XYZ file of C-alpha atoms in Angstrom:
694
model
C 0.095 -0.088 -0.265
C 1.663 3.376 -0.739
C 2.488 5.096 2.385
C 0.019 8.292 3.450
C 1.683 11.346 5.050
C 1.296 11.846 8.455
C -0.698 15.358 9.392
C 2.085 18.432 9.265
C 1.401 17.811 13.183
C 2.140 14.299 13.196
C 4.813 14.834 11.006
C 7.076 17.119 13.552
C 6.062 14.963 16.427
C 3.948 17.252 18.028
C 0.836 16.632 20.290
C -1.529 19.039 20.811
C 0.464 21.965 22.860
C 3.158 21.686 20.159
C 0.864 22.049 17.290
C -0.521 25.523 19.150
C 3.059 26.721 18.920
C 3.563 25.173 15.749
C 0.075 27.318 14.793
C 1.848 30.410 16.245
C 5.065 29.967 15.299
C 3.564 29.671 11.620
C 0.875 32.374 11.792
C 3.726 34.944 12.837
C 6.947 34.232 10.831
C 7.066 37.130 7.873
C 6.169 34.524 4.970
C 3.533 32.775 3.381
C 3.864 28.899 4.706
C 2.205 25.862 3.395
C 2.233 21.858 2.781
C 0.608 19.450 0.306
C -0.060 16.212 -0.068
C 2.076 14.210 -3.223
C -0.799 12.163 -4.135
C -4.192 14.279 -3.764
C -2.109 17.673 -4.671
C -4.096 18.688 -1.451
C -3.272 21.157 1.082
C -2.619 19.670 4.572
C -1.197 22.665 6.417
C -1.478 26.474 5.783
C -0.304 29.561 7.732
C -2.887 32.771 7.764
C -0.944 34.758 5.851
C -1.193 31.531 2.907
C -4.683 31.308 3.052
C -5.590 34.917 2.992
C -3.138 35.700 0.330
C -5.429 33.326 -2.055
C -8.804 34.235 -0.277
C -9.014 31.053 1.978
C -8.399 31.126 6.011
C -6.211 28.878 7.392
C -9.155 26.120 8.069
C -10.976 26.093 5.069
C -8.086 26.166 2.938
C -7.270 22.319 4.265
C -8.332 19.407 1.924
C -8.592 21.213 -1.488
C -6.052 20.822 -4.103
C -3.254 23.503 -5.483
C -5.774 24.212 -8.330
C -8.420 25.393 -6.381
C -6.449 27.119 -3.711
C -4.272 28.894 -6.759
C -6.574 28.886 -9.844
C -6.615 26.686 -12.575
C -4.163 28.785 -14.803
C -1.771 29.720 -12.100
C -1.586 25.535 -11.610
C -1.386 25.034 -15.122
C 1.585 27.576 -15.143
C 3.379 26.282 -12.257
C 2.809 22.190 -13.150
C 6.324 21.440 -14.358
C 7.872 22.869 -10.687
C 5.547 20.487 -9.000
C 6.719 17.618 -11.230
C 10.134 18.741 -10.194
C 9.221 18.157 -6.355
C 6.972 15.530 -6.215
C 8.452 13.083 -10.003
C 11.763 14.131 -9.205
C 12.248 14.663 -5.617
C 14.469 17.862 -6.381
C 13.546 21.244 -4.733
C 12.008 23.880 -7.116
C 12.059 27.735 -7.152
C 10.572 30.111 -8.990
C 8.758 33.850 -9.189
C 5.416 34.771 -10.216
C 2.971 37.795 -10.384
C -0.347 37.748 -8.294
C -2.735 40.507 -9.912
C -5.924 41.780 -8.449
C -8.291 45.057 -9.098
C -6.412 46.223 -5.587
C -2.800 46.023 -6.226
C -0.122 44.063 -8.015
C 2.477 41.562 -6.285
C 5.359 39.311 -6.934
C 6.217 36.510 -4.878
C 9.047 34.252 -4.665
C 7.727 30.329 -4.107
C 10.245 27.526 -3.039
C 9.124 23.717 -3.020
C 10.769 22.043 -0.994
C 9.995 17.779 -0.751
C 8.850 16.032 2.172
C 10.065 12.527 1.359
C 8.624 9.233 3.413
C 10.400 6.227 4.837
C 10.395 4.651 1.832
C 12.407 7.698 0.328
C 10.194 8.960 -2.656
C 7.620 12.419 -1.930
C 5.190 12.153 0.047
C 4.098 15.377 0.218
C 5.952 19.004 -0.658
C 6.457 22.175 1.398
C 6.025 25.290 -0.063
C 7.506 28.687 1.638
C 6.461 31.463 -0.322
C 7.979 35.529 0.583
C 6.596 38.605 -0.764
C 9.200 40.505 -2.802
C 6.718 43.528 -4.320
C 9.052 46.563 -2.931
C 12.429 44.629 -4.195
C 10.889 44.289 -7.857
C 9.357 46.972 -7.664
C 12.226 49.057 -7.209
C 14.145 46.992 -10.110
C 11.063 47.923 -12.227
C 11.568 51.027 -10.899
C 15.477 51.546 -11.707
C 15.093 49.456 -14.990
C 12.707 52.263 -16.641
C 14.537 55.183 -15.163
C 17.894 53.261 -16.770
C 15.819 53.409 -20.197
C 14.756 56.757 -20.061
C 18.429 57.598 -19.341
C 19.279 56.100 -22.168
C 16.322 57.607 -24.510
C 17.659 60.819 -22.686
C 21.169 60.319 -24.095
C 20.426 59.270 -27.410
C 18.109 62.481 -27.652
C 19.784 64.703 -25.918
C 21.340 67.526 -28.169
C 23.912 68.305 -25.486
C 26.808 65.558 -24.648
C 26.614 63.339 -22.286
C 29.581 61.079 -20.716
C 29.148 58.037 -18.060
C 32.612 57.167 -16.326
C 33.515 55.514 -13.352
C 36.660 56.205 -11.279
C 38.109 58.732 -14.292
C 37.365 55.921 -16.789
C 35.081 56.120 -19.340
C 32.026 53.811 -19.587
C 29.429 55.247 -21.954
C 28.649 58.336 -23.992
C 26.027 59.314 -26.102
C 26.242 60.292 -29.894
C 26.336 64.513 -29.339
C 29.314 63.605 -27.514
C 30.809 61.846 -30.079
C 30.023 64.330 -32.682
C 31.525 66.656 -30.208
C 35.052 65.148 -29.997
C 35.515 63.403 -33.538
C 35.213 60.157 -31.869
C 33.829 56.726 -31.715
C 32.344 55.458 -29.215
C 34.930 52.241 -29.404
C 38.151 54.773 -29.248
C 36.997 56.690 -25.835
C 35.288 53.654 -24.005
C 37.991 52.726 -21.119
C 40.221 55.378 -21.205
C 41.133 57.893 -18.347
C 38.657 61.556 -19.425
C 41.621 63.059 -18.242
C 42.960 62.590 -21.507
C 40.402 64.326 -23.666
C 40.993 67.249 -21.048
C 43.195 71.046 -22.279
C 46.416 70.408 -20.015
C 45.474 73.951 -18.322
C 42.455 72.256 -17.232
C 43.577 68.829 -16.291
C 44.138 70.069 -12.449
C 40.181 71.806 -11.986
C 38.559 68.199 -13.931
C 40.966 65.768 -11.496
C 40.115 67.670 -8.414
C 36.462 67.363 -9.297
C 36.251 63.862 -10.243
C 38.985 63.104 -6.611
C 36.192 65.048 -4.327
C 33.251 63.404 -6.191
C 31.137 67.081 -5.680
C 28.288 67.522 -7.967
C 28.999 71.060 -9.209
C 28.996 73.114 -12.899
C 32.157 74.516 -14.223
C 34.200 75.728 -17.463
C 36.804 73.673 -19.083
C 38.103 73.234 -22.860
C 38.207 69.867 -24.460
C 40.740 68.670 -26.515
C 39.248 67.003 -29.629
C 39.794 64.444 -32.379
C 41.716 66.997 -34.345
C 43.757 68.418 -31.741
C 41.491 71.585 -31.205
C 40.346 73.117 -28.411
C 36.930 73.330 -27.531
C 35.126 75.191 -24.984
C 32.318 73.151 -22.899
C 30.364 73.191 -19.844
C 30.392 70.415 -17.060
C 27.581 69.293 -15.352
C 28.360 66.466 -13.060
C 26.330 64.773 -11.558
C 26.556 60.786 -9.432
C 23.987 58.219 -10.614
C 23.488 54.525 -10.329
C 23.676 53.657 -14.534
C 23.641 49.659 -15.386
C 23.577 48.977 -11.785
C 27.053 50.638 -11.025
C 27.118 54.610 -9.485
C 28.575 55.733 -12.101
C 29.903 59.667 -12.368
C 27.303 61.592 -15.058
C 28.679 64.646 -16.810
C 26.675 66.495 -19.141
C 29.064 68.488 -21.635
C 27.794 71.937 -23.184
C 28.905 72.848 -26.516
C 30.367 77.138 -25.140
C 31.660 78.165 -28.971
C 28.256 79.649 -29.781
C 27.641 81.252 -26.145
C 31.087 82.432 -26.429
C 30.838 83.821 -29.549
C 28.161 85.699 -28.434
C 29.537 87.337 -25.710
C 32.780 88.223 -27.594
C 30.241 90.071 -30.070
C 27.881 91.687 -27.504
C 32.022 92.710 -25.938
C 32.664 94.118 -29.029
C 29.594 96.485 -29.598
C 29.870 97.235 -25.826
C 33.697 98.948 -26.625
C 33.285 99.428 -30.889
C 32.118 101.947 -32.505
C 29.474 100.591 -35.094
C 30.314 102.702 -37.920
C 33.742 102.125 -38.393
C 34.818 99.293 -36.149
C 37.442 100.703 -34.232
C 37.091 100.701 -30.254
C 34.688 103.569 -29.148
C 34.884 106.054 -26.119
C 34.569 103.330 -23.610
C 36.929 101.495 -24.546
C 39.290 103.577 -25.010
C 39.379 105.542 -21.651
C 40.178 102.002 -20.278
C 42.897 101.930 -22.623
C 44.090 105.169 -21.715
C 43.795 104.415 -17.792
C 45.925 101.304 -18.537
C 48.414 102.764 -20.481
C 48.871 105.288 -18.087
C 49.764 103.387 -15.167
C 52.030 101.604 -17.152
C 53.946 104.820 -18.036
C 54.247 105.564 -14.555
C 55.659 102.736 -13.650
C 58.214 102.575 -16.186
C 58.719 106.521 -16.194
C 57.782 106.951 -20.438
C 55.656 109.027 -21.957
C 52.267 108.955 -24.009
C 51.205 111.265 -26.467
C 47.270 111.735 -26.627
C 45.976 112.960 -30.222
C 42.702 114.704 -30.638
C 41.339 115.029 -34.224
C 38.374 116.496 -35.438
C 37.323 116.981 -38.796
C 36.903 120.623 -39.569
C 33.406 121.200 -41.050
C 32.287 117.723 -41.625
C 28.775 118.827 -40.231
C 28.334 120.867 -43.823
C 29.132 117.057 -45.591
C 26.325 115.600 -43.720
C 23.925 118.501 -44.711
C 25.262 119.238 -47.890
C 25.096 115.684 -49.129
C 23.201 113.581 -46.585
C 24.316 111.099 -43.971
C 25.282 108.103 -46.013
C 28.097 110.516 -47.746
C 28.958 111.405 -44.110
C 29.080 107.614 -42.962
C 31.621 106.864 -46.024
C 33.518 109.576 -45.094
C 34.153 108.843 -41.857
C 34.828 105.062 -42.426
C 37.330 106.114 -44.703
C 38.949 108.418 -42.464
C 39.009 105.765 -39.606
C 41.138 103.431 -42.207
C 43.516 105.931 -43.643
C 44.052 107.472 -39.428
C 44.518 103.175 -38.418
C 47.105 102.630 -41.521
C 49.490 105.788 -40.856
C 50.180 103.964 -37.118
C 52.187 101.839 -35.847
C 50.848 97.892 -34.622
C 50.867 99.574 -30.923
C 49.244 102.717 -31.293
C 45.700 102.949 -30.305
C 43.299 104.990 -32.160
C 39.046 105.195 -31.371
C 36.152 106.857 -32.441
C 35.025 109.274 -29.762
C 32.043 110.233 -30.951
C 30.752 112.425 -33.654
C 33.603 113.688 -36.052
C 35.863 113.000 -33.518
C 39.062 110.986 -33.267
C 41.948 110.330 -30.984
C 45.322 108.778 -31.197
C 47.589 107.339 -28.574
C 51.084 106.609 -29.284
C 52.699 105.250 -26.618
C 56.850 105.562 -25.731
C 57.016 108.475 -26.893
C 60.719 109.177 -26.520
C 60.744 113.146 -28.070
C 58.271 115.625 -28.896
C 59.533 115.472 -32.741
C 58.150 111.661 -33.087
C 54.773 113.078 -32.117
C 55.176 115.816 -34.580
C 55.722 113.576 -37.572
C 52.778 110.678 -36.847
C 50.512 113.778 -36.035
C 52.078 115.706 -39.787
C 51.401 111.929 -41.376
C 47.983 111.959 -40.132
C 46.929 115.522 -41.349
C 48.515 114.399 -44.726
C 46.396 111.037 -45.169
C 42.852 112.742 -43.773
C 43.228 115.703 -46.462
C 43.559 113.302 -49.453
C 40.159 113.356 -51.394
C 37.435 110.677 -50.725
C 35.662 109.195 -53.538
C 31.419 109.434 -51.932
C 29.010 109.277 -54.327
C 30.722 109.682 -57.355
C 32.725 112.793 -56.460
C 35.869 113.914 -54.699
C 35.122 114.833 -51.404
C 37.935 116.530 -49.637
C 37.919 117.206 -45.270
C 40.536 118.591 -43.217
C 41.151 118.017 -39.542
C 42.327 120.110 -36.194
C 44.999 117.854 -33.928
C 45.069 118.863 -30.422
C 48.275 117.278 -28.847
C 48.960 116.675 -24.690
C 51.683 114.694 -23.221
C 52.067 112.178 -20.324
C 52.575 113.284 -17.582
C 53.442 116.727 -18.259
C 49.963 117.641 -19.899
C 47.854 116.149 -17.294
C 47.785 113.232 -14.356
C 44.313 111.644 -15.033
C 42.555 110.802 -18.367
C 40.013 112.924 -18.168
C 42.957 116.266 -17.591
C 44.610 114.627 -20.734
C 41.873 114.710 -22.796
C 40.692 117.991 -21.554
C 44.382 119.447 -22.058
C 43.994 117.754 -25.662
C 40.576 119.500 -26.593
C 41.575 122.521 -25.641
C 44.742 122.331 -28.034
C 42.543 121.236 -30.899
C 40.392 124.282 -30.477
C 43.248 126.421 -30.373
C 44.285 124.269 -33.348
C 41.037 125.477 -35.142
C 41.178 128.967 -34.001
C 44.383 129.426 -36.135
C 42.961 128.359 -39.421
C 42.022 124.999 -38.931
C 43.463 122.023 -41.348
C 46.722 121.980 -38.435
C 47.553 120.424 -35.038
C 48.920 122.144 -32.121
C 50.560 121.309 -28.992
C 48.729 122.398 -25.617
C 50.757 125.234 -23.848
C 49.144 126.546 -20.661
C 50.003 130.180 -21.159
C 48.243 130.450 -24.804
C 45.374 127.888 -24.404
C 43.136 130.188 -22.364
C 43.482 133.411 -24.726
C 43.002 131.298 -27.846
C 40.313 129.088 -26.627
C 38.596 132.356 -25.339
C 38.780 133.846 -29.029
C 37.319 131.154 -30.650
C 34.355 130.165 -28.569
C 32.832 133.498 -29.231
C 31.944 134.147 -26.290
C 30.679 138.048 -26.394
C 28.879 137.422 -29.674
C 26.567 134.716 -28.031
C 25.751 136.725 -25.616
C 24.836 139.677 -27.592
C 22.820 137.177 -30.085
C 20.524 136.674 -26.847
C 20.604 140.444 -26.501
C 19.871 141.617 -30.123
C 17.234 138.716 -31.009
C 19.633 137.010 -33.822
C 18.547 132.924 -32.628
C 15.192 131.668 -34.123
C 13.519 128.452 -33.510
C 13.043 126.329 -36.398
C 10.706 123.565 -36.178
C 10.808 119.599 -37.534
C 7.162 117.981 -37.904
C 6.775 114.381 -35.810
C 3.601 112.474 -37.287
C 2.038 109.183 -36.368
C 3.586 105.672 -37.886
C 0.091 104.572 -38.568
C -1.977 107.336 -40.449
C 0.779 109.620 -40.775
C -0.954 112.571 -38.691
C 0.524 115.547 -37.348
C 1.530 114.686 -33.136
C 3.846 116.881 -32.719
C 7.170 119.026 -33.707
C 10.788 119.421 -32.406
C 12.283 122.737 -32.186
C 15.710 123.271 -33.053
C 17.522 126.722 -32.486
C 19.222 128.515 -35.265
C 21.226 131.966 -35.003
C 21.586 134.670 -37.642
C 25.161 135.324 -37.420
C 25.920 138.733 -38.339
C 28.648 137.803 -40.378
C 28.510 134.113 -41.022
C 24.416 133.535 -41.717
C 22.439 130.918 -40.214
C 24.216 128.612 -38.030
C 23.162 125.378 -36.661
C 23.059 124.510 -33.386
C 26.352 122.402 -33.813
C 28.406 125.229 -34.356
C 27.874 127.438 -31.672
C 26.109 125.156 -28.678
C 29.706 123.641 -27.543
C 30.884 126.493 -26.888
C 27.545 128.320 -25.500
C 27.885 125.258 -22.949
C 31.606 125.316 -22.220
C 30.986 129.324 -21.368
C 27.908 128.784 -19.151
C 25.950 130.505 -21.836
C 23.602 127.734 -22.323
C 21.090 128.871 -19.362
C 20.193 131.688 -20.666
C 19.951 130.151 -24.158
C 17.918 127.265 -23.289
C 15.934 129.346 -21.197
C 14.762 131.332 -24.304
C 14.546 128.078 -26.211
C 12.046 127.009 -23.636
C 10.249 130.189 -23.731
C 9.969 131.343 -27.247
C 8.492 126.778 -27.711
C 6.389 127.902 -24.941
C 4.958 130.747 -26.845
C 4.170 129.193 -30.170
C 2.633 125.929 -28.716
C 0.079 128.051 -27.202
C -0.464 130.540 -30.225
C -0.764 127.089 -31.720
C -3.161 125.547 -29.086
C -5.643 128.561 -29.424
C -5.642 128.947 -32.804
C -6.554 125.185 -33.275
C -3.429 124.100 -35.364
C -3.212 120.450 -33.119
C 0.306 120.686 -32.725
C 1.154 119.851 -29.627
C 3.392 119.034 -27.778
C 6.006 121.152 -28.823
C 9.547 119.026 -28.025
C 12.928 121.294 -26.281
C 16.311 119.780 -26.124
C 17.999 120.619 -22.666
C 21.437 120.758 -21.813
C 23.313 119.062 -19.467
C 24.101 122.261 -18.066
C 20.483 123.430 -18.130
C 19.574 120.068 -16.570
C 21.586 120.316 -13.751
C 21.299 123.815 -12.749
C 20.214 124.411 -9.441
C 16.095 125.539 -9.715
C 15.972 124.167 -13.091
C 12.245 122.934 -12.101
C 10.999 126.357 -10.694
C 12.382 128.020 -14.089
C 10.478 125.764 -16.265
C 7.605 126.368 -14.042
C 8.104 129.915 -14.579
C 7.901 129.903 -17.622
C 4.507 128.224 -18.124
C 3.315 130.402 -15.343
C 4.144 133.510 -17.575
C 3.453 132.354 -20.724
C 0.364 130.611 -19.805
C 0.908 127.600 -21.266
C -0.238 124.135 -20.024
C 2.260 121.464 -19.614
C 0.844 119.188 -21.801
C 1.533 121.509 -24.123
C 5.191 121.244 -23.839
C 7.412 118.214 -23.936
C 11.532 118.038 -23.043
C 14.230 116.173 -24.210
C 17.245 114.764 -22.655
C 19.984 112.896 -23.806
C 20.701 109.441 -22.391
C 24.235 110.281 -20.469
C 22.134 112.798 -18.495
C 20.309 110.309 -16.924
C 23.225 108.205 -15.701
C 24.229 110.748 -13.262
C 22.061 110.833 -10.392
C 19.610 108.607 -10.725
C 17.925 109.764 -6.900
C 17.775 113.358 -8.198
C 17.591 112.774 -11.537
C 14.393 110.455 -11.181
C 13.001 113.939 -8.485
C 12.924 115.994 -11.492
C 11.623 114.068 -13.702
C 8.411 113.787 -11.623
C 8.366 117.755 -10.861
C 8.086 118.131 -14.453
C 5.404 115.019 -14.578
C 3.413 117.032 -12.213
C 3.176 119.798 -14.466
C 1.969 117.699 -16.799
C 5.012 117.876 -19.090
C 5.925 114.862 -21.264
C 9.537 113.821 -21.220
C 11.362 111.917 -24.247
C 14.948 110.278 -24.195
C 17.021 111.805 -27.178
C 19.370 109.777 -29.373
C 18.223 106.681 -27.803
C 20.852 103.699 -28.027
C 23.722 105.557 -28.143
C 24.095 106.570 -24.625
C 24.718 103.764 -21.445
C 21.018 104.073 -20.206
C 19.875 100.582 -19.052
C 17.125 98.794 -18.321
C 17.211 99.365 -14.676
C 17.619 102.942 -14.749
C 14.054 103.098 -17.351
C 12.014 101.725 -15.393
C 12.268 103.300 -12.605
C 12.188 106.668 -14.091
C 8.813 108.543 -15.916
C 9.960 108.614 -19.117
C 7.122 108.851 -21.817
C 8.813 108.224 -24.951
C 11.765 106.826 -26.127
C 14.065 108.555 -29.502
C 15.739 105.696 -31.880
C 18.533 107.816 -32.880
C 19.140 108.225 -36.330
C 22.202 106.475 -37.099
C 20.546 103.683 -36.669
C 17.346 104.562 -38.881
C 19.769 105.417 -41.201
C 20.963 102.424 -42.289
C 17.433 100.846 -42.512
C 16.235 98.579 -43.494
C 19.311 96.530 -45.202
C 22.216 96.907 -42.068
C 21.371 93.854 -39.868
C 22.659 95.191 -36.862
C 20.935 98.492 -37.439
C 17.420 96.886 -37.417
C 18.072 94.421 -34.967
C 18.999 97.063 -32.638
C 15.804 99.010 -33.692
C 13.724 96.287 -33.023
C 14.976 96.360 -30.146
C 14.210 99.447 -28.948
C 10.660 99.161 -30.289
C 9.990 96.539 -28.307
C 11.692 97.463 -25.352
C 9.517 100.583 -25.541
C 6.179 98.830 -26.119
C 7.155 96.410 -22.758
C 7.703 99.887 -21.083
C 4.335 101.734 -22.035
C 6.701 104.500 -23.285
C 5.982 106.044 -26.925
C 8.920 105.139 -29.689
C 9.636 107.937 -32.469
C 12.419 107.725 -35.369
C 14.324 110.374 -36.259
C 16.674 110.961 -39.121
C 13.336 109.462 -41.624
C 14.855 110.095 -44.916
C 13.384 107.245 -47.265
C 10.245 105.364 -47.290
C 11.589 102.577 -47.202
C 12.932 103.037 -44.037
C 9.200 104.306 -42.834
C 7.422 101.366 -44.105
C 10.042 99.541 -42.130
C 9.668 101.412 -38.945
C 5.999 101.295 -39.215
C 5.783 97.800 -39.696
C 7.659 96.790 -36.742
C 5.712 99.042 -34.205
C 7.621 102.366 -33.914
C 4.663 105.097 -33.105
C 5.730 108.315 -34.403
C 8.189 108.760 -37.680
C 10.548 112.520 -37.590
C 12.729 113.397 -40.468
C 13.413 114.815 -43.611
C 11.366 112.448 -45.573
C 8.267 114.471 -44.093
C 9.289 117.892 -44.162
C 13.028 119.803 -42.739
C 12.972 122.080 -39.642
C 10.993 125.465 -41.052
C 10.932 128.748 -39.345
C 7.460 129.426 -36.786
C 5.535 131.047 -40.041
C 6.404 128.565 -42.617
C 6.002 125.689 -40.302
C 2.274 127.047 -39.599
C 1.846 126.945 -43.455
C 2.778 123.643 -44.015
C 1.168 122.383 -41.480
C -2.327 124.189 -42.889
C -1.457 122.556 -45.847
C -1.119 119.584 -44.426
C -4.525 119.540 -43.459
C -6.095 120.857 -45.937
C -5.194 117.919 -48.372
C -5.900 115.528 -45.384
C -9.252 116.981 -45.598
């Protein structure tokens, strides 16, 4: 007869007390335990955890087959393992997933044969462990690694994995960046691909294990240096703890930064260093000259009557002339000399390591000859001369500002002596020569004699061409030289402190015209008046403006005051206070020649600015010049974001008008619309325009 298996209690040789102890033990171990009969495959014992897992209890499960306990489908799946235990007498182990509507569990099952006295299997011990948290962790890790693998392949930035500094994996962008294949770099030390001057830093980061981001330099397969940014993290990859480094190519960023730096330190028209860069050069050279006891020569070059070229032939010809002069100056100097465009028609030249005065004279003479040579522009030869002032360091100035001031004084001395020549700074002669040139007495008499006159240039809407205002521009009816433009006398007036009474006259005369036009219903408001730095910074400025409005009976909204960017850069608190007082009077404030100074968004957003005027130096190159179009669009967008009106000056062509209108510029001003006109002719122009538009 086949041997009947004992009960699980009997198998353990236990009585009722032992049975209770066994039950207590089985029900409290963190595992699922059961025992099945080998012949009937029925359950003879199960702890509470095992029974509950399959929807039974420890008593009701007894006597049921394992197919009834775990289900027919599951029984078919594990049948090979059961056969291994019962037929071959070998232990079996397997994993499977338990799925229910509430959750998903993973179990590890161990089947152990129970042998009878005859040596054959008479039963099977079942030990089940819940490994859900381990499997879920493995799944999460695998999914994470799969996502990482997909990220590596999809990322446009280089990614490299390394263990203790030795490369284990890399993605295609990294390989493309360096020019290597994966087989060529796998297993190699990462430091082999780092520029020698950066190896110490990279090795330090690897050794420390820190997670950080820093810039470095790679060496590609061709031996070329590639600036990069490393973003270093520690993570698990393919079951190993590795270092992952994102390698970001910085060549485009560095090129953009260099371009921005170049634009910030160079003149866009000539490509020469600008005023800001020149001041840095001068300060640096003066420090070096002090240490070595050497001399520096500063040449201040100003083109004679350049304004006439712009006025008679246009700004395009004037720009051509400036570029040619810049090129000729550069070609006439040594490689160690420095030339910069200081602004407008002014150029600065620095000659370091000067031995004697005669060397400077030879350079100055050579430069004058080079500049005087005719320039072919617009199909015609144009000649221009230059006046040059020279100051020597350390004899003529101890600071950059002082040296420039004295070179400027010497330049005016050269102009006073007939122009087209150079002069060295001479303290004894400078004051008298300068005074003779600036026409101080003539300017003072001009106010008394009523020789000044305002011309008005209309400003129109870019949207419908309607008149939205006008700019008041001063002219001087000189008794012998005829009608003079502001550039011929305003700098002189500012230097001799005559700008205060002249500026007050301009404001009063503009206010009178604005009041009269408003009363006549001419519809020209506001009238814009340019402020000088001296006028704006003077004590009692706001009171003087209020006095003019009161005495002339003019409403503040009829007046607009134009300030340059540089005037906004002084004392932000004081500037803001003055502008807010103007706003209280109803006066609008405009930033003139925007884009040529050094103001910042931080300043603009703090100030009560109503209008932003795009400088004509940008407008004149529209729409063909990429740099000017980009800057103009940026200014318009900036104005729009700040809620400020954008107006462009110097509009001379239909192409410029169309570009500005399409890009959202609010207002236009320039000779395409009208040249500046005397008051009577301006009124006539406005009336005729209104008649035509009707």
